[in-house]
Coordinates of C-alpha atoms and ligand atoms in Angstrom, one line a residue:
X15 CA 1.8 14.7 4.2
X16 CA 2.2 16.0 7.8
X17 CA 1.2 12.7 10.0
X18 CA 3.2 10.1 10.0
X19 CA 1.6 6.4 9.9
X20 CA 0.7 4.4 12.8
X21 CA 0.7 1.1 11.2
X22 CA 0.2 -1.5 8.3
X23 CA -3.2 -3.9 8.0
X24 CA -1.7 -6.8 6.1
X25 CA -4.6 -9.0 4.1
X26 CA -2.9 -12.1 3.0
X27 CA -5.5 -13.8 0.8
X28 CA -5.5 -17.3 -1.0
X29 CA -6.3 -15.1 -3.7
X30 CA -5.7 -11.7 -3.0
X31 CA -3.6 -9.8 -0.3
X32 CA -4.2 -5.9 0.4
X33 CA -2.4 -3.6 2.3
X34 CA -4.1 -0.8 4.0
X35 CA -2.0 2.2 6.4
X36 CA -3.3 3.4 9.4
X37 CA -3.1 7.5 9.6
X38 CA -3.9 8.8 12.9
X39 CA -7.4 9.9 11.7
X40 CA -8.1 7.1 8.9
X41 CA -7.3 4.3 7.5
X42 CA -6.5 4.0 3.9
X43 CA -6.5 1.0 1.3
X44 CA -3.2 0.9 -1.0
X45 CA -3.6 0.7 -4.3
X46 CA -0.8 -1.2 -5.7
X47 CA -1.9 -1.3 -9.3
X48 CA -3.2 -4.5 -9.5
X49 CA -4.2 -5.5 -13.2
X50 CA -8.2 -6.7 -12.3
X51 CA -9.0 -4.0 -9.0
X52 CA -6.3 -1.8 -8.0
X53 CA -5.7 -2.1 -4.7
X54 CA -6.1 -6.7 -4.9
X55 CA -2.2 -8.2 -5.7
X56 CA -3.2 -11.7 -7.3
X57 CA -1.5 -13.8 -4.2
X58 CA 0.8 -15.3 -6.8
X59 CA 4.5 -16.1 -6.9
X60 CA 7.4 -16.7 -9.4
X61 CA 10.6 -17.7 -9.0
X62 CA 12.9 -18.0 -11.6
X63 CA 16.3 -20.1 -11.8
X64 CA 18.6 -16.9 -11.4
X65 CA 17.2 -15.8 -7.6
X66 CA 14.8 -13.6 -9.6
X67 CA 11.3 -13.5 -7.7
X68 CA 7.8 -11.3 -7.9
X69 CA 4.7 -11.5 -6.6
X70 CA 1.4 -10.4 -8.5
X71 CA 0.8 -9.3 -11.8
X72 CA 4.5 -9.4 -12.4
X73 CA 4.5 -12.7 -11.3
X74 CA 2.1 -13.7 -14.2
X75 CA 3.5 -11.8 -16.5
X76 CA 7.4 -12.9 -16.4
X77 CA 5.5 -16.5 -15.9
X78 CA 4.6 -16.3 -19.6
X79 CA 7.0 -14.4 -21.4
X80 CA 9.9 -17.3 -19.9
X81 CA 7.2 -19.7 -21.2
X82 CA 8.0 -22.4 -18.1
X83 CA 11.4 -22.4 -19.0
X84 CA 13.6 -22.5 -15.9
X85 CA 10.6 -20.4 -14.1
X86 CA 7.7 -21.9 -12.1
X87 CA 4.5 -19.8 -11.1
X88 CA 3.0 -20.6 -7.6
X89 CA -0.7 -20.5 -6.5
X90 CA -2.4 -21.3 -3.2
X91 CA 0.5 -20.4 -1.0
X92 CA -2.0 -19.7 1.7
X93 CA -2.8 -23.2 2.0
X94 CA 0.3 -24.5 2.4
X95 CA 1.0 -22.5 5.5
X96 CA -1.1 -25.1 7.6
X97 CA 0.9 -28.0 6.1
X98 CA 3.2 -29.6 9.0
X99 CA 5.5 -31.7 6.1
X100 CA 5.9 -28.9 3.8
X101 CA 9.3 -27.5 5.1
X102 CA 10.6 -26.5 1.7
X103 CA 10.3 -26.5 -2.1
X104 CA 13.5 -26.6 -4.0
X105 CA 14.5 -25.9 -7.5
X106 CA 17.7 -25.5 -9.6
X107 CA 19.6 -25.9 -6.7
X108 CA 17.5 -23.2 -4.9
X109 CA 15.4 -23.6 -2.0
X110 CA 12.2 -21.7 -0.5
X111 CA 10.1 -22.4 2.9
X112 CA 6.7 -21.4 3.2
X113 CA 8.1 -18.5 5.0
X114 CA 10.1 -17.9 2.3
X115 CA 7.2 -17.8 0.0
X116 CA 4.6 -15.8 2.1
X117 CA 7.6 -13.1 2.7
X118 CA 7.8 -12.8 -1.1
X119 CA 4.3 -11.3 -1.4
X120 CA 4.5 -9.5 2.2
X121 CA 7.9 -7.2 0.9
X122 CA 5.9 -6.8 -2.7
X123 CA 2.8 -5.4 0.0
X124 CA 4.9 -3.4 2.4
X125 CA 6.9 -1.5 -0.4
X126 CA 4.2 0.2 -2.3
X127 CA 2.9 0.9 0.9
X128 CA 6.2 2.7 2.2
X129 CA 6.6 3.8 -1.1
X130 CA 3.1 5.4 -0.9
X131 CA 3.2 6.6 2.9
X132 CA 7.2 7.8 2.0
X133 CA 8.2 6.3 5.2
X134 CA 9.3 2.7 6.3
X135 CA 6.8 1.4 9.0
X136 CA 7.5 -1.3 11.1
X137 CA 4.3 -2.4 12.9
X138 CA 1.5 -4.4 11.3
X139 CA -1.4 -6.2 12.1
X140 CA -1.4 -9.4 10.2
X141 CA -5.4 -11.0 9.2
X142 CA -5.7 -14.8 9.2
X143 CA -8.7 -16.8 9.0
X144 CA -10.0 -18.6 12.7
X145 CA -9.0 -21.9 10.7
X146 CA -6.4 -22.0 7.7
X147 CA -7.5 -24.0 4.3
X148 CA -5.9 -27.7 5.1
X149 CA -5.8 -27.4 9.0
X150 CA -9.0 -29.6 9.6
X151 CA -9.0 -32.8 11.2
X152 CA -6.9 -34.3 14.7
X153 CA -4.4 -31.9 14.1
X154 CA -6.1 -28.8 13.9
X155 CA -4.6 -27.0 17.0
X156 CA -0.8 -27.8 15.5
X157 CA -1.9 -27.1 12.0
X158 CA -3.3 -23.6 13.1
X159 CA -0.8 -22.6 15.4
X160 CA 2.5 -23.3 12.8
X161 CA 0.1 -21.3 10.0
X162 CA 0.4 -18.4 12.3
X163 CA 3.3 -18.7 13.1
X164 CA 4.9 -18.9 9.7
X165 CA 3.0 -15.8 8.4
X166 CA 4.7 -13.9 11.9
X167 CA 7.7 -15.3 10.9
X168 CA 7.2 -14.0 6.7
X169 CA 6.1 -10.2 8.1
X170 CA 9.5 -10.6 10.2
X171 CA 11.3 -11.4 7.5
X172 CA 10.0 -8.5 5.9
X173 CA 11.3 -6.1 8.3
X174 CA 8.1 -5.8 10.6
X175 CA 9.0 -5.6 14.5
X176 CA 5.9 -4.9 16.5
X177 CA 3.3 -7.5 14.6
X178 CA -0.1 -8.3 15.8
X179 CA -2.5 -11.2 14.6
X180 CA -6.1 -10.5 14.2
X181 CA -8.7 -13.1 12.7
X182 CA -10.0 -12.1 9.5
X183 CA -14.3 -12.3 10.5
X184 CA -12.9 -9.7 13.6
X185 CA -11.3 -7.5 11.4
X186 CA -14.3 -6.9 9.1
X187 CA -16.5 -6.1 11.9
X188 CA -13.6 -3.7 13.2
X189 CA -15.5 -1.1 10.7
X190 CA -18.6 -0.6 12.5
X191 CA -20.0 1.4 14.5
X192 CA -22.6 -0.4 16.8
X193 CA -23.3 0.9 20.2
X194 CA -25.1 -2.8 21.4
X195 CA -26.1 -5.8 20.2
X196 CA -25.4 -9.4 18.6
X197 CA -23.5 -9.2 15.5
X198 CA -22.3 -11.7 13.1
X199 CA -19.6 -10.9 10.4
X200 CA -19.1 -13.5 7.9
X201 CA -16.1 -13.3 5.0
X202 CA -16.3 -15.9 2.6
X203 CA -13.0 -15.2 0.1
X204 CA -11.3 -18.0 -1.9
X205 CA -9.8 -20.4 0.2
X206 CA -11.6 -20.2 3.6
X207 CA -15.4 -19.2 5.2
X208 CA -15.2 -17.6 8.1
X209 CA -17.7 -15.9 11.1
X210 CA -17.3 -14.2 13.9
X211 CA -20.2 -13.5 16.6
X212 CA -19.4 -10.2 18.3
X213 CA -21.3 -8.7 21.0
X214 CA -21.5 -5.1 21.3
X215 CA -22.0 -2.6 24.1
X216 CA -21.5 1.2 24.9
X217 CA -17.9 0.6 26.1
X218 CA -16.7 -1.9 23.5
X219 CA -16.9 -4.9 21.6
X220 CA -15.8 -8.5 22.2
X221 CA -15.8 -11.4 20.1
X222 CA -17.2 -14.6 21.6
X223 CA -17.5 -17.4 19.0
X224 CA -15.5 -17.8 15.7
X225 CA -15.9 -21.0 13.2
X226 CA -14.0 -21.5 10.4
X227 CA -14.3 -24.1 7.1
X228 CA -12.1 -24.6 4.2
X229 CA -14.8 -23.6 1.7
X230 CA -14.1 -21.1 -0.8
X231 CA -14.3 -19.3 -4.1
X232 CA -11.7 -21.5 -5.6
X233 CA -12.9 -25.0 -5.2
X234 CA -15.9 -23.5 -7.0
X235 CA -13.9 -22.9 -9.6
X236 CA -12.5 -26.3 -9.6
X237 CA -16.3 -27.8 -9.3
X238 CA -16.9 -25.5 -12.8
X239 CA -13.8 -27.2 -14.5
X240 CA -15.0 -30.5 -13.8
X241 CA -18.2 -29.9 -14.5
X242 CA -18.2 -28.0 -17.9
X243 CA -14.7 -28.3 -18.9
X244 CA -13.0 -31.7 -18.3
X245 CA -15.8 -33.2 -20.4
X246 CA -14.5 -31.2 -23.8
X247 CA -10.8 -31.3 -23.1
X248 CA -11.2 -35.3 -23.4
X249 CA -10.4 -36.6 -20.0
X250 CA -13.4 -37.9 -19.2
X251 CA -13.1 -40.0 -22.4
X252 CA -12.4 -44.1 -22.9
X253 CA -9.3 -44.6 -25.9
X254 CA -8.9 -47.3 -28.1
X255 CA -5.9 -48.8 -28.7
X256 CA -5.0 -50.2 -31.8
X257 CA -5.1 -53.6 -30.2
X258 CA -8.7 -52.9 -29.1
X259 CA -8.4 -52.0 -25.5
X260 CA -9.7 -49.2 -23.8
X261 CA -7.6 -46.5 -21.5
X262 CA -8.4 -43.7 -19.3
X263 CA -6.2 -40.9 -18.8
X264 CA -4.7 -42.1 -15.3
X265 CA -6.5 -40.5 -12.6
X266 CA -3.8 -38.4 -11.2
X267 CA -4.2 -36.4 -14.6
X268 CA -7.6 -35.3 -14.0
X269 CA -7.3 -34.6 -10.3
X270 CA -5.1 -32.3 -10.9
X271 CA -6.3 -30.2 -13.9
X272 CA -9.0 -29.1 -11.9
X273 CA -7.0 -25.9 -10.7
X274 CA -4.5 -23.8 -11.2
X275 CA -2.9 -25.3 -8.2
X276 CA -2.6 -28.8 -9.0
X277 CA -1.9 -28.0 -12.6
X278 CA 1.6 -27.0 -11.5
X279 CA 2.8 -30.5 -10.8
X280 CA 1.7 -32.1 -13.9
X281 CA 3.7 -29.0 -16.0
X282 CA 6.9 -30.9 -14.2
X283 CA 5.6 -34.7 -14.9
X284 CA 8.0 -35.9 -16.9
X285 CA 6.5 -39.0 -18.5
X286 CA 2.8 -37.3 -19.2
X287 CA 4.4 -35.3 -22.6
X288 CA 5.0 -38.8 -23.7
X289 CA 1.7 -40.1 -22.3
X290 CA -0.4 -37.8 -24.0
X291 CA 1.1 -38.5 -27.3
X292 CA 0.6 -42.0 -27.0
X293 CA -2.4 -41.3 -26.7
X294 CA -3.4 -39.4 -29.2
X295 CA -2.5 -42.4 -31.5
X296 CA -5.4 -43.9 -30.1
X297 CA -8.9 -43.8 -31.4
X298 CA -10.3 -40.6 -30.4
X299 CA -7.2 -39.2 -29.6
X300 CA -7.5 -36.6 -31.4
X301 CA -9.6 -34.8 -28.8
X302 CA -6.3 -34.3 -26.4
X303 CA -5.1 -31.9 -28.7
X304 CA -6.6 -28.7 -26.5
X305 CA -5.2 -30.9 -23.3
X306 CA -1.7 -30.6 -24.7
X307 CA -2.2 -27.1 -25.4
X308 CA -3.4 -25.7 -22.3
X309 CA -0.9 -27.8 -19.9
X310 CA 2.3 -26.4 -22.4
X311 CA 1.1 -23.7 -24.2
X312 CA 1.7 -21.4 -21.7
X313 CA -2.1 -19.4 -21.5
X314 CA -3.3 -21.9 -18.3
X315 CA -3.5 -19.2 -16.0
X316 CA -5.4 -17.3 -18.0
X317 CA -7.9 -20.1 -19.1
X318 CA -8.3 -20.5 -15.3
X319 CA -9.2 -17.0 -15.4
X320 CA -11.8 -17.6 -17.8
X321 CA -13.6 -20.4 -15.5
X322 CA -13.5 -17.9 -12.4
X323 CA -14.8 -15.3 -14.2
X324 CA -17.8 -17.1 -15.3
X325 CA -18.4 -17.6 -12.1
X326 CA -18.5 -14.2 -11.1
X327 CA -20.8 -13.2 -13.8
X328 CA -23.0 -15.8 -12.7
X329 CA -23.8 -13.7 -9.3
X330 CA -25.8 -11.4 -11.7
X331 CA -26.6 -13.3 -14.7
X332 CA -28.8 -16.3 -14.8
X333 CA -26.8 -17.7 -17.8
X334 CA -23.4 -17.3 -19.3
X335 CA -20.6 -18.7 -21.1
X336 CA -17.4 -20.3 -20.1
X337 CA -15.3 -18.7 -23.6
X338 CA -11.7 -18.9 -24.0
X339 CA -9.5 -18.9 -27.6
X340 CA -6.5 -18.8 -28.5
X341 CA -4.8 -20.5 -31.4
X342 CA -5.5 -24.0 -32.0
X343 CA -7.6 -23.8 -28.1
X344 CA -11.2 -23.2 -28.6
X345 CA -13.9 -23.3 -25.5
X346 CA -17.1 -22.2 -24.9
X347 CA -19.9 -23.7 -22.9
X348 CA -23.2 -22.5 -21.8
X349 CA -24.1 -23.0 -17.8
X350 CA -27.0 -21.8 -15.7
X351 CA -26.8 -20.3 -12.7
X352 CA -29.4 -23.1 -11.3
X353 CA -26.5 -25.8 -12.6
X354 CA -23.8 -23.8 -10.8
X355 CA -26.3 -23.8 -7.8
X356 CA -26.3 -27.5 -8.1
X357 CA -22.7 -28.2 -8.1
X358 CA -22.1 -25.8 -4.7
X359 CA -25.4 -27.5 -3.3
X360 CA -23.5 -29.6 -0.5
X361 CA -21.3 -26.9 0.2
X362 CA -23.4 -24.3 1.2
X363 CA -24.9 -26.7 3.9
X364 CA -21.6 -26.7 5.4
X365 CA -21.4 -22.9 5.7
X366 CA -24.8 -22.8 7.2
X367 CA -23.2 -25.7 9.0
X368 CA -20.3 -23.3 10.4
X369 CA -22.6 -20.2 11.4
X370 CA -24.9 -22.6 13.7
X371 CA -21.0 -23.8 15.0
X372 CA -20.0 -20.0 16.0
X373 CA -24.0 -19.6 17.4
X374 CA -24.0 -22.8 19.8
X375 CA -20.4 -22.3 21.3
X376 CA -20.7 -18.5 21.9
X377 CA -24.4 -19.7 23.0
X378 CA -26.4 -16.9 21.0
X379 CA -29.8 -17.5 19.1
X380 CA -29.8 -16.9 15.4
X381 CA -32.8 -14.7 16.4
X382 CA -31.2 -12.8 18.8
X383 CA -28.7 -10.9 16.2
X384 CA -29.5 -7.6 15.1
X385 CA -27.1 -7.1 12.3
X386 CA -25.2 -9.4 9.8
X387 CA -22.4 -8.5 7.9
X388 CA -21.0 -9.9 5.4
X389 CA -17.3 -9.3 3.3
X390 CA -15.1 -11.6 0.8
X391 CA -15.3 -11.9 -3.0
X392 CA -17.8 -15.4 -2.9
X393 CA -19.9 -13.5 -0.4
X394 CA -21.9 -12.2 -3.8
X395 CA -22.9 -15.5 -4.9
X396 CA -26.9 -15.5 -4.4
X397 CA -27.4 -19.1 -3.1
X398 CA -24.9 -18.0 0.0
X399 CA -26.9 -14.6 0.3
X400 CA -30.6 -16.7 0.5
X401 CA -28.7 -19.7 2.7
X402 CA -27.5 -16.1 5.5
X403 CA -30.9 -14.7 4.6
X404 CA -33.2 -17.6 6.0
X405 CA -30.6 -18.0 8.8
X406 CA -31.1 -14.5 10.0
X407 CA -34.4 -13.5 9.1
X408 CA -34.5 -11.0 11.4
X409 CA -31.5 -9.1 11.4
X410 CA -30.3 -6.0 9.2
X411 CA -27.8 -7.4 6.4
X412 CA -25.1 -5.4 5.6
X413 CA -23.1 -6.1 2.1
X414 CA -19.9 -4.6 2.7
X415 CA -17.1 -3.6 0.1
X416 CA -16.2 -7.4 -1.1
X417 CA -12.2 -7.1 -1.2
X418 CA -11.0 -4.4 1.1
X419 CA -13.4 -4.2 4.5
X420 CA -10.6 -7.0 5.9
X421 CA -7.8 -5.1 5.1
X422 CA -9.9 -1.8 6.4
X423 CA -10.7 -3.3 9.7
X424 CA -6.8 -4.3 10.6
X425 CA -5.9 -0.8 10.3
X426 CA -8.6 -0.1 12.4
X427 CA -7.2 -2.4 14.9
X428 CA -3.8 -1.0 14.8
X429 CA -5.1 2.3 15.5
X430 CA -6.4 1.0 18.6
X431 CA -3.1 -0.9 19.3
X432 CA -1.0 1.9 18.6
X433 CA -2.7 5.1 18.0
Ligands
ATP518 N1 -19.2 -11.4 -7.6 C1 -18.6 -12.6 -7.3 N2 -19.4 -13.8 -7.2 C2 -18.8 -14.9 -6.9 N3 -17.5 -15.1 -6.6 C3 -16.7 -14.0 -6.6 C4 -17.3 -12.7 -6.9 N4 -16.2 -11.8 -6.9 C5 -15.2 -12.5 -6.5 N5 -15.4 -13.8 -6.3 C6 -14.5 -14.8 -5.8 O1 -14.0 -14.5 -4.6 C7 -12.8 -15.1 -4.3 C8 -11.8 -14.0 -3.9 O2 -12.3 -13.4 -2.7 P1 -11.4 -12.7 -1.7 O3 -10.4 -11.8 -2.4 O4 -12.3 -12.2 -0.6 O5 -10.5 -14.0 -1.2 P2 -9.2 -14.0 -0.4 O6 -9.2 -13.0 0.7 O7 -8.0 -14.0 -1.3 O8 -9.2 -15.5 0.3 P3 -9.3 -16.0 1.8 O9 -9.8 -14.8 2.6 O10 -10.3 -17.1 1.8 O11 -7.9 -16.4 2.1 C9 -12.3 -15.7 -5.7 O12 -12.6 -17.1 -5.6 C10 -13.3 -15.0 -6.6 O13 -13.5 -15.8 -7.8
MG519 MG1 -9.8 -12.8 2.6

């Protein structure tokens, strides 16, 4: 390798982050030999009572051979970064900011790519979406701004010193090449939707709306659980106890089974072990058995898995299975694509709800853009694609590469910055 690199893009997803460098004359997507796509580390965390930490597969993997034991395994990092109480998480007399946390996958993202480029680069231009999962509401402004500034802080941390911040809709349209016209680009990934209206001409481009919503892949996954699964792991159900009166798991139990994320704090609950075996004295208590087993028998993440990747199969299947066993833990259950259609109903009026948003304040007409483009892993899901469709009737769509046109379009942007 003769040039030297210009730059990092850093794509820190809810679910995945990427790393692409900047060469003088391209911009290349690192593959970091993710287990599911190569170049897509899972955006997952462990720490581990000793000081040991990893990020990604790794993560996962130490996760389940320690079996819980002195170990936890964090999800949905992302969406804590907007939270203005979370200052810290502490464990076995250890203690972790968000900064902290973020900065654990960031170093596991900037050493395969130095390992890769054979150098140690210290600029980077840092995606984020125009409004961060949880920073909705009176607050937004303080919400945003601290999210920001906490993932500065993490690529600092990490040994960045020249760090730039580009939203993540902008970077996707970094990739094209329009000499003029209206353009919208629209990345819809797990945690957050987001759009960008761009207006092009022969000597540049300039963004003049963004809108954001905290709409994403996984609350569909949560909608799936509570559809198809909580229903046959028993908590929907009444008990009976032996003196005749009936319970219901207490709500806090359900709520947070839903996801991966919640799950985590019911694993520490220290009086539901107890709870759930009190319960399955009762009549029909039989049924928590699978309950028990997924919350301590250390394949959760990989159920969750399951449930997601039903999801994705229903993009191009009209029917499948949600199917997971392991000993003692048997699931399967049939759903439609229309049923999954029906759960994410209300939701898709609130994306269609966002791209009107980013038309009205940058004051363009939905039938004035020429070309739509769209990124992000739930951006294959057909009911978005008709929803953009009927939006844009006239405009060219353009399906880019799901995962990595983000991550693409940042090195882009730092060759512009830099090169
Ligand atoms: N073909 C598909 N159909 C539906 N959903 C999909 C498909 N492929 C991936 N997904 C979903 O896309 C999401 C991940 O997308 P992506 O990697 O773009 O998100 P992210 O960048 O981590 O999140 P964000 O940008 O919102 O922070 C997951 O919820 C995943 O289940
Ligand atoms: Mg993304």
């Amino acid at each position: 390798m003769t040039d030297r690199p210009i730059a990092y893009g850093l794509d820190f997803g809810t679910s995945n982050s990427l790393v692409s460098v900047a060469w003088p004359d391209r911009v290349e997507v690192v593959d970091v030999g993710a287990r599911r796509v190569p170049e897509n580390l899972p955006s997952v965390i462990y720490l581990n009572a000793d000081g040991n930490r990893a990020a990604g597969d790794p993560a996962i993997e130490q996760f389940l051979v320690s079996a819980g034991v002195q170990s936890r395994l964090l999800v949905g990092i992302k969406s804590d970064l907007s939270d203005l109480r979370f200052q810290a998480t502490s464990s076995w007399g250890l203690t972790w900011t968000p900064v902290d946390l973020v900065a654990i996958v960031l170093r596991t993202l900037k050493r395969a790519a130095d390992e890769y480029t054979n150098t140690n680069v210290n600029r980077v231009v840092l995606g984020h979406p125009v409004a961060f999962e949880g920073s909705e509401g009176p607050e937004f402004e303080q919400r945003q701004a601290l999210a920001v500034e906490r993932l500065i802080a993490a690529a600092r941390q990490v040994g960045f010193q020249a760090i730039e911040t580009l939203e993540e809709p902008s970077a996707a349209a970094e990739n094209e090449d329009i000499p003029s016209g209206l353009v919208v680009s629209l990345d819809f990934g797990g945690g957050t939707f987001d759009v960008a209206v761009i207006e092009y001409h022969p000597d540049g481009a300039e963004v003049i709306g963004l809108a954001g919503a905290s709409v994403g892949g996984e609350r569909y996954d949560q909608l799936l659980f509570n559809a198809k699964v909580a229903p046959d792991l028993g908590l929907i159900d009444e008990y009976i106890s032996p003196d005749g009166q009936r319970h219901r798991l207490p709500a806090h139990v359900l709520n947070r089974t839903r996801s991966m994320l919640d799950l985590r704090s019911l694993l520490f609950d220290p009086i539901l072990p107890s709870t759930l075996d009190r319960y399955r004295t009762y009549e029909g208590g039989d049924r928590l058995e699978r309950l028990q087993r997924l919350l301590y028998g250390g394949f959760a993440y990989h159920f969750y898995e399951a449930i997601e990747e039903a999801k994705i199969r229903l993009s191009i299947e009209e029917e499948t299975a949600i199917e997971f066993h392991r000993p003692g833990f048997d699931i399967r259950t049939s759903i439609s694509r229309g049923e999954f259609e029906a759960l994410i109903a209300d939701d898709v009026d609130l994306l269609e709800t966002t791209i009107r948003t980013a038309l009205s304040d940058s004051g363009v007409d939905a039938g004035d853009v020429v070309q739509v483009v769209r990124t992000g892993g739930s951006s294959a899901i057909p009911l978005f694609v008709d929803m953009v469709t009927s939006v844009f009737s006239h405009a060219e769509m353009a399906q880019r590469p799901p995962y990595t046109t983000v991550v693409q379009g940042l090195g882009h942007y730092a060759q512009g910055v830099w090169g």
